[in-house]
Amino acid sequence: MTDRTDDADADAMDERLRRAPIGVVETTSDGVVVDANDAAAELLETDRGALRGTAIEESFPKSAAGTLREAFEGASPAPASFEEYYPPIERWLAVDVRVDDGALVYVRDRTPRKDVEQAVDRLDQQLDRVQRINSLVATVLQQVIGVSDRSDVARTVCERLGGTDLYRFAWVGDREFPRERLRMLAAAGDADDLRERIEESLGGEKSLPGQVAVASGETQLVEAIVEDDAVPRDVRRAAFGGGLQSCLAVPLAYQGTVYGVVTVYSGREDGFSEQERVGLETLGSVAGFAIKAGRQEDQLVADTVTEVTVEARDETIPFVEAAREADRGLSLDGAVPRGDGAVVCYLAAGGPIEEGERSLADHEAVADVRQIRSDGEPLLQATVVGETPVTALSAWGATVKGGEYDAESGRLVAEVPADGDVRRLVEAVDAAVEETHLVAKEEATRTPEPVEAFQNGLDEQLTDRQRTVLRTAHLSDYFASPRGSTSAEVAETLDIAGSTMLYHLRRAEQKLVAAFFEDDAEPTAASGDREERASDDS
């Protein structure tokens, strides 16, 4: 009677184990599997029949640490609780060994929780890396703003990026016109062999990621340098020898003009996250701005400048085509870089130029054209966006003073700093046309006349945007009576809102009048707000 009762209790216990929501494996005291429930069989990716009668340390999936094997190594099982990863079934399991007459091994799936924990850890690591990179980029930006020329910019960028625990190597290339040519300005990091191979490859048949970035104006990411056949073989071998796996090439560009490139190398194949890319692209924009600002500052403060006259012969030049169609010469009265790579040009002629206007309107390098003045000496405004002599000179940093165009060629006069590389300037123009000649090169000394002193003093007070708006309005006959352009037309030319144009124009006018009357008072914030809300009074 008693035996039958004990058997019933055992059967009831077995049933409860089989229905348990977690995996249960029952063993003898020497570790032989007596039975397992369906939940355990499913977790271990086997069936109950295959488990029965086997040694648990042999039938249980193998883990890297082997903790379960240790629990059953002695004469009897030892209680234990642990979490381990089991590669054969690709799961994290929580295992509890409970010892009585035999042993019960409870098994729970911890994979979802572990996945979340690992994802959080990865995010924490990425956040820490991004914060360190942002701090590094911020430091570089602060130092770049204060440098004097592009060589200083290159050294600053390389010294702060190359050779850190974030990036193993960095180099900066200077854009030499024509556009596809680069020369290394600076490099930093423990990879001398790579530096030599890069310099050798700059003139080779295959393009480096930095060369592609300059030609396209877009960031280039190489996730696995060794496996990328587009990278020169010697560069791949040198990178592999130095333990460098990936690289990111970022153009040094500002307002549509690429001045060079910075290429950063990492010892990791996944060395550049999206956040890092954004940070380094910001650095590229600021470095490009610093290079352009340095060139302009050199020219503004120089006591002497070089005046260069360049002749460009190419019948496809927009203004040459316009002169041919109009059957008369055109004079370039002024050129204003708009700030996005486009240049707004003002062309005068001694007679009707309707045919020339139509020619410009149809030219792919001209974004828009309109007639500002039709009677007397006609005046055209044309915004040039393609590769032309005017845009090439402006992109290089020269100030276009004027020019003349006929049916075959154009002759442009530009100013550059006295220490500017005139050969590179001519090459910049030559890259855009069929034939280029340097007609004249003359050093000019700036005499501190009272008018120039006034102009220079006022120029220092004007922001870049105010200066651009004021000059564009002047050249567009906005201040003439009757007006040659409305404020809406000036705003459209600059691709800005009418209220924004009026705001900057009136701020510039205030500074002009204040400077004329020796009034140092600055416009108030309230007056600025009123101007910003002003309607277009055209």
Coordinates of C-alpha atoms in Angstrom, one line a residue:
M1 CA 0.0 0.0 0.0
T2 CA 2.7 2.3 1.0
D3 CA 4.7 1.5 -2.1
R4 CA 1.8 2.3 -4.4
T5 CA 1.4 5.7 -2.6
D6 CA 5.1 6.5 -3.1
D7 CA 4.9 5.6 -6.8
A8 CA 1.9 7.9 -7.2
D9 CA 3.8 10.7 -5.5
A10 CA 6.8 10.1 -7.8
D11 CA 4.6 10.1 -10.9
A12 CA 3.0 13.4 -9.7
M13 CA 6.4 15.0 -9.2
D14 CA 7.5 13.8 -12.7
E15 CA 4.4 15.4 -14.1
R16 CA 5.1 18.7 -12.4
L17 CA 8.6 18.7 -13.8
R18 CA 7.4 17.9 -17.3
R19 CA 4.9 20.8 -17.1
A20 CA 7.4 23.4 -15.7
P21 CA 7.7 26.6 -17.7
I22 CA 11.5 26.4 -17.6
G23 CA 13.9 23.6 -18.7
V24 CA 14.5 20.9 -16.2
V25 CA 17.0 18.0 -16.5
E26 CA 16.9 15.3 -13.8
T27 CA 20.1 13.3 -13.2
T28 CA 21.4 10.6 -10.9
S29 CA 24.0 11.4 -8.2
D30 CA 26.7 10.5 -10.7
G31 CA 25.4 12.8 -13.4
V32 CA 23.5 10.4 -15.7
V33 CA 20.3 12.0 -17.2
V34 CA 17.2 10.3 -15.9
D35 CA 14.7 12.5 -17.8
A36 CA 14.2 16.1 -19.1
N37 CA 11.0 18.0 -19.8
D38 CA 10.0 19.4 -23.2
A39 CA 11.2 22.9 -22.3
A40 CA 14.7 21.7 -21.7
A41 CA 14.8 19.6 -24.8
E42 CA 13.6 22.6 -26.9
L43 CA 16.2 25.0 -25.3
L44 CA 19.0 22.4 -25.8
E45 CA 17.8 21.7 -29.4
T46 CA 17.5 18.0 -28.9
D47 CA 14.8 15.5 -27.7
R48 CA 14.1 13.9 -24.4
G49 CA 14.8 10.4 -25.6
A50 CA 18.3 11.4 -26.8
L51 CA 19.1 12.8 -23.4
R52 CA 18.0 9.9 -21.2
G53 CA 20.9 7.6 -20.1
T54 CA 23.7 10.0 -21.1
A55 CA 26.2 11.8 -19.0
I56 CA 25.0 15.3 -18.6
E57 CA 28.4 16.8 -19.1
E58 CA 28.6 15.1 -22.5
S59 CA 25.0 15.6 -23.7
F60 CA 24.7 19.2 -22.6
P61 CA 26.0 21.8 -25.2
K62 CA 29.6 22.8 -24.7
S63 CA 30.3 26.3 -23.4
A64 CA 33.6 28.2 -23.4
A65 CA 34.0 28.1 -19.6
G66 CA 32.7 24.6 -19.0
T67 CA 31.2 25.4 -15.6
L68 CA 28.6 22.6 -15.8
R69 CA 31.3 20.0 -16.4
E70 CA 33.1 21.3 -13.2
A71 CA 29.8 20.9 -11.2
F72 CA 29.7 17.2 -12.1
E73 CA 33.4 16.4 -11.8
G74 CA 33.4 15.1 -8.2
A75 CA 31.9 12.0 -6.7
S76 CA 28.6 13.8 -6.5
P77 CA 27.2 16.9 -8.1
A78 CA 28.0 20.3 -6.5
P79 CA 25.4 23.0 -6.3
A80 CA 26.1 25.9 -8.8
S81 CA 24.4 28.8 -10.5
F82 CA 25.9 30.6 -13.5
E83 CA 25.2 32.2 -16.9
E84 CA 27.2 31.2 -19.9
Y85 CA 27.1 31.4 -23.7
Y86 CA 26.7 28.1 -25.5
P87 CA 28.0 28.4 -29.1
P88 CA 26.5 25.2 -30.5
I89 CA 23.0 26.5 -29.9
E90 CA 23.9 30.2 -30.0
R91 CA 22.2 31.0 -26.7
W92 CA 22.9 32.4 -23.3
L93 CA 21.6 30.1 -20.6
A94 CA 21.1 30.6 -16.9
V95 CA 21.9 27.2 -15.2
D96 CA 21.1 26.2 -11.6
V97 CA 22.2 22.9 -10.2
R98 CA 20.2 21.7 -7.2
V99 CA 21.4 18.6 -5.3
D100 CA 19.3 16.1 -3.4
D101 CA 19.3 12.3 -3.8
G102 CA 20.3 13.1 -7.4
A103 CA 20.4 16.4 -9.1
L104 CA 18.0 18.8 -10.9
V105 CA 19.4 21.1 -13.5
Y106 CA 17.2 24.1 -14.2
V107 CA 17.8 25.9 -17.5
R108 CA 16.5 29.3 -18.5
D109 CA 17.1 31.2 -21.8
R110 CA 18.8 34.5 -21.1
T111 CA 19.6 35.4 -24.8
P112 CA 17.1 38.3 -25.2
R113 CA 18.3 39.9 -22.0
K114 CA 21.9 39.5 -22.9
D115 CA 21.3 40.9 -26.3
V116 CA 19.9 44.0 -24.7
E117 CA 22.8 44.3 -22.2
Q118 CA 25.3 43.9 -25.0
A119 CA 23.5 46.5 -27.1
V120 CA 23.6 48.9 -24.2
D121 CA 27.3 48.2 -23.7
R122 CA 28.0 48.9 -27.4
L123 CA 26.0 52.1 -27.2
D124 CA 27.9 53.2 -24.1
Q125 CA 31.2 52.5 -25.9
Q126 CA 30.0 54.3 -29.0
L127 CA 28.8 57.3 -26.9
D128 CA 32.2 57.4 -25.1
R129 CA 34.0 57.3 -28.5
V130 CA 31.8 60.0 -30.0
Q131 CA 32.2 62.2 -27.0
R132 CA 36.0 61.8 -27.2
I133 CA 35.9 62.5 -31.0
N134 CA 33.7 65.5 -30.5
S135 CA 36.1 66.9 -27.9
L136 CA 39.0 66.2 -30.2
V137 CA 37.3 67.9 -33.2
A138 CA 36.3 70.9 -31.0
T139 CA 40.0 71.2 -30.0
V140 CA 41.1 71.1 -33.6
L141 CA 38.5 73.6 -34.7
Q142 CA 39.6 76.1 -32.0
Q143 CA 43.2 75.8 -33.2
V144 CA 42.4 75.8 -36.9
I145 CA 40.6 79.2 -36.6
G146 CA 43.8 80.9 -35.4
V147 CA 46.2 79.6 -38.0
S148 CA 47.7 81.8 -40.7
D149 CA 47.8 79.7 -43.9
R150 CA 47.0 76.4 -45.4
S151 CA 50.3 74.8 -44.3
D152 CA 49.4 75.7 -40.7
V153 CA 45.9 74.3 -41.1
A154 CA 47.4 71.0 -42.4
R155 CA 49.9 70.7 -39.5
T156 CA 47.3 71.5 -36.9
V157 CA 44.8 69.0 -38.2
C158 CA 47.4 66.2 -38.6
E159 CA 49.0 66.8 -35.2
R160 CA 45.7 66.6 -33.4
L161 CA 44.2 63.6 -35.3
G162 CA 47.1 61.4 -36.2
G163 CA 48.9 59.2 -33.7
T164 CA 46.1 59.2 -31.1
D165 CA 44.4 56.1 -29.7
L166 CA 41.4 57.0 -31.8
Y167 CA 43.2 57.4 -35.1
R168 CA 46.6 55.9 -35.9
F169 CA 47.6 58.1 -38.9
A170 CA 46.4 61.2 -40.7
W171 CA 47.5 63.2 -43.7
V172 CA 46.4 66.4 -45.4
G173 CA 46.6 66.9 -49.1
D174 CA 46.6 70.4 -50.8
R175 CA 44.6 70.7 -54.0
E176 CA 46.8 71.7 -56.9
F177 CA 45.1 72.8 -60.0
P178 CA 44.1 71.1 -62.3
R179 CA 41.6 69.6 -59.9
E180 CA 42.8 66.0 -59.9
R181 CA 46.3 66.7 -58.6
L182 CA 47.2 66.5 -54.9
R183 CA 50.3 67.1 -52.9
M184 CA 50.9 66.1 -49.3
L185 CA 51.2 69.1 -47.0
A186 CA 51.5 67.3 -43.7
A187 CA 51.1 63.9 -42.0
A188 CA 51.2 62.5 -38.5
G189 CA 51.2 59.1 -36.9
D190 CA 53.5 56.1 -36.6
A191 CA 53.3 54.9 -40.2
D192 CA 56.3 56.2 -42.1
D193 CA 56.1 53.5 -44.7
L194 CA 52.5 54.3 -45.5
R195 CA 53.3 58.0 -45.8
E196 CA 56.0 57.2 -48.4
R197 CA 53.7 54.9 -50.3
I198 CA 51.0 57.6 -50.4
E199 CA 53.3 60.2 -51.7
E200 CA 54.5 57.8 -54.4
S201 CA 50.9 56.9 -55.4
L202 CA 49.7 60.5 -55.8
G203 CA 51.0 60.6 -59.3
G204 CA 50.1 57.0 -60.1
E205 CA 47.3 55.4 -62.2
K206 CA 45.1 54.4 -59.3
S207 CA 43.4 57.0 -57.2
L208 CA 43.7 57.2 -53.5
P209 CA 40.5 57.7 -51.5
G210 CA 41.7 61.3 -50.8
Q211 CA 42.0 62.0 -54.6
V212 CA 38.5 60.6 -55.1
A213 CA 37.2 62.9 -52.3
V214 CA 38.7 66.0 -53.9
A215 CA 37.5 65.1 -57.4
S216 CA 33.9 64.3 -56.3
G217 CA 33.7 66.8 -53.4
E218 CA 32.3 63.9 -51.2
T219 CA 33.6 62.0 -48.2
Q220 CA 35.0 58.6 -49.1
L221 CA 35.0 55.7 -46.6
V222 CA 37.1 52.5 -47.1
E223 CA 36.0 50.0 -44.5
A224 CA 38.6 47.3 -45.4
I225 CA 41.7 48.8 -47.1
V226 CA 43.4 45.5 -47.7
E227 CA 40.4 44.1 -49.6
D228 CA 39.8 47.2 -51.7
D229 CA 41.4 46.8 -55.2
A230 CA 40.7 50.4 -56.0
V231 CA 43.4 51.5 -53.5
P232 CA 47.0 51.3 -54.9
R233 CA 48.6 47.9 -54.0
D234 CA 51.6 49.5 -52.3
V235 CA 49.4 51.6 -50.1
R236 CA 47.3 48.5 -49.1
R237 CA 50.4 46.6 -48.2
A238 CA 51.8 49.5 -46.1
A239 CA 48.5 49.9 -44.3
F240 CA 48.3 46.2 -43.6
G241 CA 51.9 46.2 -42.3
G242 CA 51.1 49.1 -40.0
G243 CA 47.9 47.4 -38.6
L244 CA 45.6 50.0 -40.3
Q245 CA 42.3 48.6 -41.5
S246 CA 40.0 51.4 -42.6
C247 CA 40.2 55.1 -43.6
L248 CA 38.0 58.1 -44.1
A249 CA 38.8 60.9 -46.6
V250 CA 37.0 64.2 -46.0
P251 CA 37.2 67.2 -48.4
L252 CA 38.5 70.5 -47.0
A253 CA 35.8 72.5 -48.6
Y254 CA 33.9 75.7 -48.1
Q255 CA 31.0 77.2 -50.1
G256 CA 31.4 74.7 -53.0
T257 CA 35.1 75.0 -53.4
V258 CA 37.4 72.1 -52.4
Y259 CA 40.8 73.2 -51.2
G260 CA 42.3 69.9 -50.2
V261 CA 41.5 66.7 -48.2
V262 CA 42.2 65.1 -44.8
T263 CA 42.5 61.3 -44.7
V264 CA 42.3 59.6 -41.3
Y265 CA 43.3 55.9 -40.7
S266 CA 42.0 53.6 -38.0
G267 CA 43.3 50.3 -36.7
R268 CA 39.7 48.9 -36.7
E269 CA 37.7 47.7 -39.7
D270 CA 34.6 49.5 -38.4
G271 CA 36.7 52.5 -37.4
F272 CA 34.3 55.2 -38.4
S273 CA 30.7 55.6 -37.1
E274 CA 28.2 57.9 -38.7
Q275 CA 28.6 60.3 -35.8
E276 CA 32.4 60.4 -36.4
R277 CA 31.9 61.0 -40.0
V278 CA 29.6 64.0 -39.3
G279 CA 32.2 65.4 -36.8
L280 CA 35.1 65.0 -39.2
E281 CA 33.0 66.6 -42.1
T282 CA 32.4 69.6 -39.8
L283 CA 36.1 69.8 -39.3
G284 CA 36.6 69.7 -43.1
S285 CA 34.2 72.6 -43.6
V286 CA 35.9 74.7 -40.9
A287 CA 39.4 73.9 -42.2
G288 CA 38.2 74.9 -45.7
F289 CA 36.8 78.1 -44.3
A290 CA 40.1 78.8 -42.5
I291 CA 42.1 78.3 -45.8
K292 CA 39.8 80.6 -47.7
A293 CA 39.7 83.2 -45.0
G294 CA 43.5 83.1 -44.7
R295 CA 43.9 83.8 -48.4
Q296 CA 41.4 86.7 -48.3
E297 CA 43.1 88.2 -45.2
D298 CA 46.5 88.0 -46.8
Q299 CA 45.1 90.0 -49.7
L300 CA 43.2 92.6 -47.6
V301 CA 46.1 93.4 -45.2
A302 CA 48.9 93.2 -47.7
D303 CA 50.8 96.4 -48.5
T304 CA 51.5 95.1 -52.0
V305 CA 49.5 92.9 -54.3
T306 CA 50.1 91.1 -57.5
E307 CA 47.9 92.2 -60.4
V308 CA 47.6 89.4 -63.0
T309 CA 46.1 89.7 -66.5
V310 CA 45.1 86.3 -67.9
E311 CA 43.9 85.6 -71.4
A312 CA 41.6 82.6 -71.9
R313 CA 40.9 81.4 -75.4
D314 CA 37.9 79.1 -75.7
E315 CA 34.8 79.7 -77.8
T316 CA 32.6 77.8 -75.2
I317 CA 33.2 80.4 -72.4
P318 CA 29.7 81.8 -71.7
F319 CA 30.8 85.5 -72.1
V320 CA 32.8 84.7 -75.3
E321 CA 29.7 83.1 -76.8
A322 CA 27.6 86.0 -75.7
A323 CA 30.0 88.5 -77.3
R324 CA 30.0 86.5 -80.5
E325 CA 26.2 86.3 -80.7
A326 CA 25.8 90.0 -79.8
D327 CA 28.5 90.9 -82.4
R328 CA 30.2 93.3 -80.0
G329 CA 32.7 93.3 -77.2
L330 CA 31.5 92.9 -73.6
S331 CA 33.1 94.5 -70.5
L332 CA 33.1 92.7 -67.1
D333 CA 32.4 95.6 -64.7
G334 CA 32.4 93.5 -61.6
A335 CA 32.1 90.0 -60.2
V336 CA 30.7 89.0 -56.8
P337 CA 31.2 85.5 -55.4
R338 CA 27.8 84.6 -54.0
G339 CA 29.1 82.3 -51.3
D340 CA 28.0 78.9 -52.7
G341 CA 30.5 78.6 -55.5
A342 CA 28.5 80.7 -57.9
V343 CA 29.8 84.1 -59.1
V344 CA 27.4 87.0 -60.0
C345 CA 28.9 88.9 -63.0
Y346 CA 28.0 92.3 -64.4
L347 CA 28.5 92.8 -68.2
A348 CA 28.4 96.1 -70.0
A349 CA 28.2 96.7 -73.8
G350 CA 28.3 99.7 -76.1
G351 CA 25.0 98.7 -77.8
P352 CA 22.2 96.3 -77.9
I353 CA 23.0 92.8 -76.5
E354 CA 19.7 91.0 -76.8
E355 CA 21.3 88.1 -78.7
G356 CA 24.0 87.9 -76.1
E357 CA 21.5 87.7 -73.4
R358 CA 19.7 84.8 -75.1
S359 CA 23.0 83.0 -75.5
L360 CA 23.8 83.3 -71.8
A361 CA 20.3 82.2 -70.9
D362 CA 20.8 78.9 -72.9
H363 CA 24.4 78.3 -71.5
E364 CA 24.7 75.3 -69.1
A365 CA 27.3 77.2 -67.0
V366 CA 24.9 80.2 -66.4
A367 CA 22.2 79.8 -63.7
D368 CA 20.3 82.9 -64.6
V369 CA 20.6 86.1 -66.6
R370 CA 18.7 89.4 -66.7
Q371 CA 19.0 92.9 -68.2
I372 CA 19.5 95.5 -65.5
R373 CA 19.9 98.5 -67.9
S374 CA 18.7 98.6 -71.5
D375 CA 19.1 102.2 -72.6
G376 CA 22.4 104.1 -72.9
E377 CA 25.1 101.5 -72.1
P378 CA 23.2 98.2 -71.6
L379 CA 24.1 96.2 -68.4
L380 CA 23.5 92.4 -68.0
Q381 CA 23.7 90.4 -64.8
A382 CA 24.7 86.8 -65.2
T383 CA 25.2 84.2 -62.4
V384 CA 27.9 81.7 -63.4
V385 CA 27.9 78.3 -61.7
G386 CA 30.0 76.1 -64.1
E387 CA 33.7 75.8 -64.6
T388 CA 34.7 79.1 -66.2
P389 CA 37.7 81.4 -65.8
V390 CA 35.8 83.7 -63.5
T391 CA 34.6 80.9 -61.1
A392 CA 38.1 79.3 -61.2
L393 CA 39.8 82.6 -60.1
S394 CA 37.2 83.2 -57.4
A395 CA 37.5 79.6 -56.1
W396 CA 41.3 80.0 -56.0
G397 CA 40.9 83.1 -53.8
A398 CA 41.7 85.9 -56.4
T399 CA 39.7 89.1 -56.6
V400 CA 38.4 89.6 -60.1
K401 CA 38.7 93.3 -60.9
G402 CA 37.4 93.3 -64.5
G403 CA 37.7 91.9 -67.9
E404 CA 37.0 92.2 -71.6
Y405 CA 35.5 89.6 -73.9
D406 CA 35.3 89.3 -77.7
A407 CA 34.1 86.6 -80.1
E408 CA 37.2 84.4 -79.5
S409 CA 38.7 85.0 -76.0
G410 CA 38.4 86.7 -72.7
R411 CA 41.0 88.8 -70.9
L412 CA 40.6 89.0 -67.1
V413 CA 42.4 91.2 -64.5
A414 CA 42.6 89.8 -61.0
E415 CA 44.5 90.6 -57.8
V416 CA 46.2 88.1 -55.5
P417 CA 48.5 88.5 -52.5
A418 CA 52.1 89.4 -53.4
D419 CA 53.3 86.0 -52.2
G420 CA 50.5 84.1 -54.1
D421 CA 51.4 81.3 -56.5
V422 CA 50.6 82.9 -59.9
R423 CA 51.5 79.7 -61.7
R424 CA 48.8 77.8 -59.8
L425 CA 46.4 80.6 -60.4
V426 CA 47.0 80.3 -64.2
E427 CA 46.7 76.5 -64.0
A428 CA 43.3 77.0 -62.2
V429 CA 42.0 79.0 -65.2
D430 CA 43.7 76.6 -67.7
A431 CA 41.8 73.6 -66.1
A432 CA 38.5 75.2 -67.2
V433 CA 39.4 76.3 -70.8
E434 CA 41.3 75.1 -73.9
E435 CA 44.1 77.6 -73.8
T436 CA 45.4 80.1 -71.3
H437 CA 48.2 82.7 -71.4
L438 CA 49.7 84.9 -68.7
V439 CA 49.6 88.4 -70.3
A440 CA 50.9 90.5 -67.5
K441 CA 52.1 90.2 -63.9
E442 CA 52.7 93.4 -62.0
E443 CA 53.4 94.1 -58.3
A444 CA 51.4 97.0 -57.0
T445 CA 52.0 99.0 -53.8
R446 CA 49.0 100.2 -51.9
T447 CA 49.3 103.8 -50.9
P448 CA 47.4 104.7 -47.7
E449 CA 45.3 107.4 -49.3
P450 CA 42.5 108.8 -47.1
V451 CA 39.8 107.2 -49.3
E452 CA 41.4 103.8 -49.0
A453 CA 41.8 104.2 -45.3
F454 CA 38.1 105.0 -45.1
Q455 CA 37.2 102.0 -47.2
N456 CA 39.4 99.7 -45.3
G457 CA 38.0 100.9 -42.0
L458 CA 34.4 100.4 -43.1
D459 CA 35.3 97.0 -44.7
E460 CA 36.4 95.8 -41.3
Q461 CA 33.0 96.7 -39.8
L462 CA 31.0 94.9 -42.4
T463 CA 30.2 91.2 -42.2
D464 CA 30.8 89.0 -45.2
R465 CA 27.1 88.8 -45.9
Q466 CA 26.6 92.6 -45.5
R467 CA 29.5 93.2 -47.9
T468 CA 28.1 90.8 -50.5
V469 CA 24.6 92.3 -50.3
L470 CA 25.8 95.9 -50.5
R471 CA 28.2 95.3 -53.5
T472 CA 25.5 93.2 -55.3
A473 CA 22.9 96.0 -54.8
H474 CA 25.4 98.6 -56.0
L475 CA 26.4 96.7 -59.2
S476 CA 22.7 95.9 -59.9
D477 CA 21.9 99.6 -60.0
Y478 CA 19.6 99.2 -56.9
F479 CA 20.7 102.7 -55.7
A480 CA 20.3 104.3 -59.1
S481 CA 17.3 106.5 -60.0
P482 CA 15.3 105.0 -61.6
R483 CA 16.4 101.7 -60.1
G484 CA 17.9 99.0 -62.3
S485 CA 16.9 96.3 -59.9
T486 CA 14.3 95.9 -57.2
S487 CA 15.1 94.5 -53.8
A488 CA 13.3 91.3 -54.7
E489 CA 15.5 90.9 -57.7
V490 CA 18.7 91.5 -55.7
A491 CA 17.5 88.9 -53.1
E492 CA 16.7 86.4 -55.9
T493 CA 20.2 87.0 -57.3
L494 CA 21.7 86.1 -53.9
D495 CA 19.2 83.3 -53.4
I496 CA 18.0 84.7 -50.1
A497 CA 14.7 86.0 -48.8
G498 CA 13.7 89.6 -49.5
S499 CA 13.5 90.4 -45.8
T500 CA 16.9 88.9 -45.2
M501 CA 18.4 91.0 -48.0
L502 CA 16.9 94.2 -46.7
Y503 CA 18.1 93.4 -43.2
H504 CA 21.7 93.0 -44.3
L505 CA 21.5 95.9 -46.7
R506 CA 20.2 98.3 -44.1
R507 CA 22.7 97.2 -41.5
A508 CA 25.5 97.8 -44.1
E509 CA 23.9 101.3 -44.9
Q510 CA 23.8 102.2 -41.3
K511 CA 27.5 101.3 -40.9
L512 CA 28.4 103.3 -44.1
V513 CA 26.6 106.4 -42.9
A514 CA 27.9 106.1 -39.4
A515 CA 31.5 105.8 -40.7
F516 CA 31.0 108.8 -43.0
F517 CA 29.9 111.0 -40.1
E518 CA 32.4 109.5 -37.6
D519 CA 29.6 108.1 -35.6
D520 CA 30.7 105.0 -33.7
A521 CA 27.2 104.1 -32.5
E522 CA 26.2 100.5 -33.4
P523 CA 22.6 99.8 -34.6
T524 CA 20.4 98.6 -31.8
A525 CA 18.9 95.2 -31.6
A526 CA 15.5 96.7 -31.8
S527 CA 16.3 98.5 -35.0
G528 CA 17.8 95.3 -36.4
D529 CA 14.6 93.5 -35.5
R530 CA 12.5 96.1 -37.2
E531 CA 14.6 95.9 -40.3
E532 CA 14.3 92.1 -40.4
R533 CA 10.6 92.5 -40.4
A534 CA 10.6 95.1 -43.1
S535 CA 8.6 94.4 -46.2
D536 CA 10.1 94.6 -49.7
D537 CA 9.7 98.3 -50.6
S538 CA 10.6 97.7 -54.3

